[in-house]
Amino acid sequence: MDELRRGEPLTVPQLARLLGLDRQPVQRLVNDATALGLAESAPNPVLDELFAGADVYVIHPLWTSEAEVPSSQPVTGYWQSLLVVDDPDPEFRTYCHLFVARRPWRRGCIDESLRDIADDKVAGVLITDTRMQRIHHPYDGGADVFLTTSEERDRVRDRHADWLSRHPSGL
């Protein structure tokens, strides 16, 4: 706990390691502490590295059993719909309706979405550059990052090793 008293900013993975806990429950505690004004959110270095100075698409899926496009989400526009499960019985068909917002990347521009993801209010959100070459898929307790080459993947992995799972399988 002396580390915390020194006032040095820590990432959630560093704090989890310091406390000997998994990242996911520590992330929830940090989110709660931030909402209560007891902690301060700092920039996500992976997102900044991937998207600094560029526009991004933030894609929100909405899953339904109806082909009809639901009304647009407040901050996004309709993009496209996908028939994911084409069952002969219409009741069992599954559609994924995609809504997208284009915005300039700046620190904090998706913090609300990240909090909603951590709180299990939304899932399946994708953040991507406008050429869709780099994709960040955040979920409760972590994120998947898809990059253009294995070399780029390895460089990002090495720079952010403290963000990786300690589980032998990497999960």
Short mmCIF file of C-alpha atoms in Angstrom, two decimals:
data_model
loop_
_atom_site.label_atom_id
_atom_site.label_comp_id
_atom_site.label_asym_id
_atom_site.label_seq_id
_atom_site.Cartn_x
_atom_site.Cartn_y
_atom_site.Cartn_z
CA MET A 1 0.00 0.00 0.00
CA ASP A 2 3.02 2.29 0.29
CA GLU A 3 3.04 2.38 -3.52
CA LEU A 4 -0.43 3.94 -3.47
CA ARG A 5 0.53 6.51 -0.83
CA ARG A 6 3.49 7.75 -2.89
CA GLY A 7 1.04 9.25 -5.33
CA GLU A 8 2.54 7.59 -8.39
CA PRO A 9 -0.17 6.97 -10.98
CA LEU A 10 -0.78 3.28 -11.61
CA THR A 11 -2.55 1.52 -14.41
CA VAL A 12 -5.27 -0.95 -13.46
CA PRO A 13 -2.99 -3.89 -14.37
CA GLN A 14 -0.21 -2.47 -12.18
CA LEU A 15 -2.62 -1.99 -9.29
CA ALA A 16 -4.00 -5.51 -9.71
CA ARG A 17 -0.49 -6.95 -9.70
CA LEU A 18 0.44 -4.88 -6.65
CA LEU A 19 -2.62 -6.15 -4.78
CA GLY A 20 -2.18 -9.73 -6.02
CA LEU A 21 -5.59 -9.72 -7.70
CA ASP A 22 -6.94 -10.31 -11.19
CA ARG A 23 -7.38 -7.26 -13.39
CA GLN A 24 -11.15 -7.59 -13.91
CA PRO A 25 -12.33 -7.08 -10.29
CA VAL A 26 -9.78 -4.30 -9.81
CA GLN A 27 -11.12 -2.58 -12.95
CA ARG A 28 -14.64 -2.68 -11.47
CA LEU A 29 -13.40 -1.18 -8.19
CA VAL A 30 -11.54 1.56 -10.03
CA ASN A 31 -14.63 2.33 -12.13
CA ASP A 32 -16.73 2.61 -8.96
CA ALA A 33 -14.10 4.77 -7.23
CA THR A 34 -13.91 7.03 -10.30
CA ALA A 35 -17.70 7.41 -10.40
CA LEU A 36 -17.63 8.42 -6.72
CA GLY A 37 -14.84 10.95 -7.33
CA LEU A 38 -12.32 8.92 -5.30
CA ALA A 39 -10.06 8.10 -8.26
CA GLU A 40 -9.20 9.78 -11.50
CA SER A 41 -9.29 8.17 -14.88
CA ALA A 42 -6.10 8.47 -16.89
CA PRO A 43 -5.64 8.03 -20.62
CA ASN A 44 -5.61 4.56 -22.10
CA PRO A 45 -2.13 4.33 -23.64
CA VAL A 46 -3.09 1.56 -26.08
CA LEU A 47 -6.00 3.54 -27.51
CA ASP A 48 -3.88 6.69 -27.69
CA GLU A 49 -1.13 4.79 -29.46
CA LEU A 50 -3.51 3.26 -32.00
CA PHE A 51 -5.62 6.31 -32.80
CA ALA A 52 -3.86 9.56 -31.78
CA GLY A 53 -4.41 12.31 -34.33
CA ALA A 54 -6.93 10.32 -36.35
CA ASP A 55 -10.67 9.96 -36.71
CA VAL A 56 -12.20 6.75 -35.41
CA TYR A 57 -15.39 4.84 -35.94
CA VAL A 58 -17.15 3.67 -32.78
CA ILE A 59 -19.42 0.79 -33.78
CA HIS A 60 -22.27 -0.35 -31.53
CA PRO A 61 -24.14 -3.59 -32.33
CA LEU A 62 -27.78 -4.11 -31.46
CA TRP A 63 -28.99 -7.74 -31.59
CA THR A 64 -32.64 -8.46 -32.38
CA SER A 65 -34.90 -11.14 -33.82
CA GLU A 66 -36.44 -8.57 -36.18
CA ALA A 67 -35.14 -7.60 -39.63
CA GLU A 68 -36.56 -4.11 -39.17
CA VAL A 69 -33.89 -1.63 -38.17
CA PRO A 70 -34.46 -0.30 -34.65
CA SER A 71 -34.55 3.45 -34.23
CA SER A 72 -31.08 4.97 -34.28
CA GLN A 73 -29.12 5.25 -31.10
CA PRO A 74 -28.78 8.87 -29.82
CA VAL A 75 -25.11 9.38 -30.67
CA THR A 76 -24.75 7.01 -33.60
CA GLY A 77 -26.20 6.54 -37.05
CA TYR A 78 -27.42 3.37 -38.68
CA TRP A 79 -24.76 1.62 -40.78
CA GLN A 80 -25.93 -1.86 -41.76
CA SER A 81 -27.72 -5.02 -40.63
CA LEU A 82 -26.47 -8.57 -40.75
CA LEU A 83 -28.53 -11.73 -40.68
CA VAL A 84 -26.45 -13.78 -38.25
CA VAL A 85 -28.68 -16.83 -37.78
CA ASP A 86 -30.87 -17.67 -40.78
CA ASP A 87 -33.32 -20.09 -39.19
CA PRO A 88 -36.30 -21.31 -41.27
CA ASP A 89 -38.52 -20.24 -38.37
CA PRO A 90 -38.59 -16.41 -38.36
CA GLU A 91 -38.88 -16.39 -34.54
CA PHE A 92 -35.39 -17.85 -34.28
CA ARG A 93 -33.61 -15.60 -36.78
CA THR A 94 -31.01 -13.30 -35.30
CA TYR A 95 -30.00 -9.95 -36.73
CA CYS A 96 -27.14 -7.70 -35.76
CA HIS A 97 -27.86 -4.06 -36.53
CA LEU A 98 -24.74 -1.91 -36.55
CA PHE A 99 -24.73 1.75 -35.58
CA VAL A 100 -21.65 3.89 -36.04
CA ALA A 101 -20.33 7.29 -35.03
CA ARG A 102 -17.27 8.93 -36.56
CA ARG A 103 -15.34 11.21 -34.25
CA PRO A 104 -11.86 12.66 -33.91
CA TRP A 105 -9.83 10.67 -31.41
CA ARG A 106 -9.09 12.53 -28.23
CA ARG A 107 -8.47 11.31 -24.73
CA GLY A 108 -11.69 10.61 -22.93
CA CYS A 109 -13.92 10.62 -26.01
CA ILE A 110 -15.13 7.07 -25.34
CA ASP A 111 -14.82 6.96 -21.56
CA GLU A 112 -18.59 6.76 -21.12
CA SER A 113 -18.79 3.80 -23.52
CA LEU A 114 -15.89 2.09 -21.73
CA ARG A 115 -17.69 2.51 -18.38
CA ASP A 116 -20.88 1.07 -19.89
CA ILE A 117 -18.89 -1.89 -21.19
CA ALA A 118 -17.27 -2.45 -17.79
CA ASP A 119 -20.72 -2.29 -16.17
CA ASP A 120 -22.13 -4.83 -18.69
CA LYS A 121 -24.61 -2.28 -20.04
CA VAL A 122 -23.34 -2.77 -23.61
CA ALA A 123 -21.16 -5.31 -25.37
CA GLY A 124 -19.59 -5.85 -28.75
CA VAL A 125 -18.42 -2.26 -29.24
CA LEU A 126 -15.59 -1.81 -31.71
CA ILE A 127 -13.28 1.19 -32.05
CA THR A 128 -11.43 1.32 -35.36
CA ASP A 129 -9.51 3.70 -37.54
CA THR A 130 -11.44 4.92 -40.58
CA ARG A 131 -9.62 2.44 -42.85
CA MET A 132 -10.60 -0.36 -40.44
CA GLN A 133 -7.03 -1.59 -40.19
CA ARG A 134 -6.68 -1.35 -36.41
CA ILE A 135 -9.55 -2.55 -34.24
CA HIS A 136 -9.89 -2.25 -30.48
CA HIS A 137 -12.63 -4.44 -28.94
CA PRO A 138 -13.06 -3.58 -25.26
CA TYR A 139 -14.96 -5.87 -22.91
CA ASP A 140 -15.44 -6.14 -19.17
CA GLY A 141 -11.96 -6.78 -17.82
CA GLY A 142 -9.90 -6.25 -20.95
CA ALA A 143 -9.76 -5.73 -24.68
CA ASP A 144 -8.79 -7.50 -27.86
CA VAL A 145 -6.65 -5.55 -30.29
CA PHE A 146 -6.41 -6.46 -33.98
CA LEU A 147 -3.51 -4.92 -35.88
CA THR A 148 -2.28 -4.86 -39.46
CA THR A 149 0.72 -7.19 -39.12
CA SER A 150 2.14 -9.68 -36.67
CA GLU A 151 5.17 -7.37 -36.31
CA GLU A 152 2.95 -4.48 -35.24
CA ARG A 153 1.09 -6.81 -32.88
CA ASP A 154 4.38 -7.90 -31.28
CA ARG A 155 5.60 -4.30 -30.85
CA VAL A 156 2.35 -3.22 -29.17
CA ARG A 157 2.32 -6.37 -27.01
CA ASP A 158 5.89 -5.73 -25.85
CA ARG A 159 5.23 -2.06 -25.05
CA HIS A 160 2.14 -2.92 -23.02
CA ALA A 161 3.16 -6.21 -21.42
CA ASP A 162 1.67 -5.15 -18.06
CA TRP A 163 -1.78 -5.15 -19.69
CA LEU A 164 -1.56 -8.83 -20.64
CA SER A 165 -3.27 -11.59 -18.72
CA ARG A 166 -1.10 -13.62 -16.38
CA HIS A 167 -3.05 -16.76 -17.27
CA PRO A 168 -0.86 -19.28 -19.15
CA SER A 169 -3.31 -19.39 -22.07
CA GLY A 170 -3.37 -15.59 -22.25
CA LEU A 171 -7.06 -15.46 -21.42
#
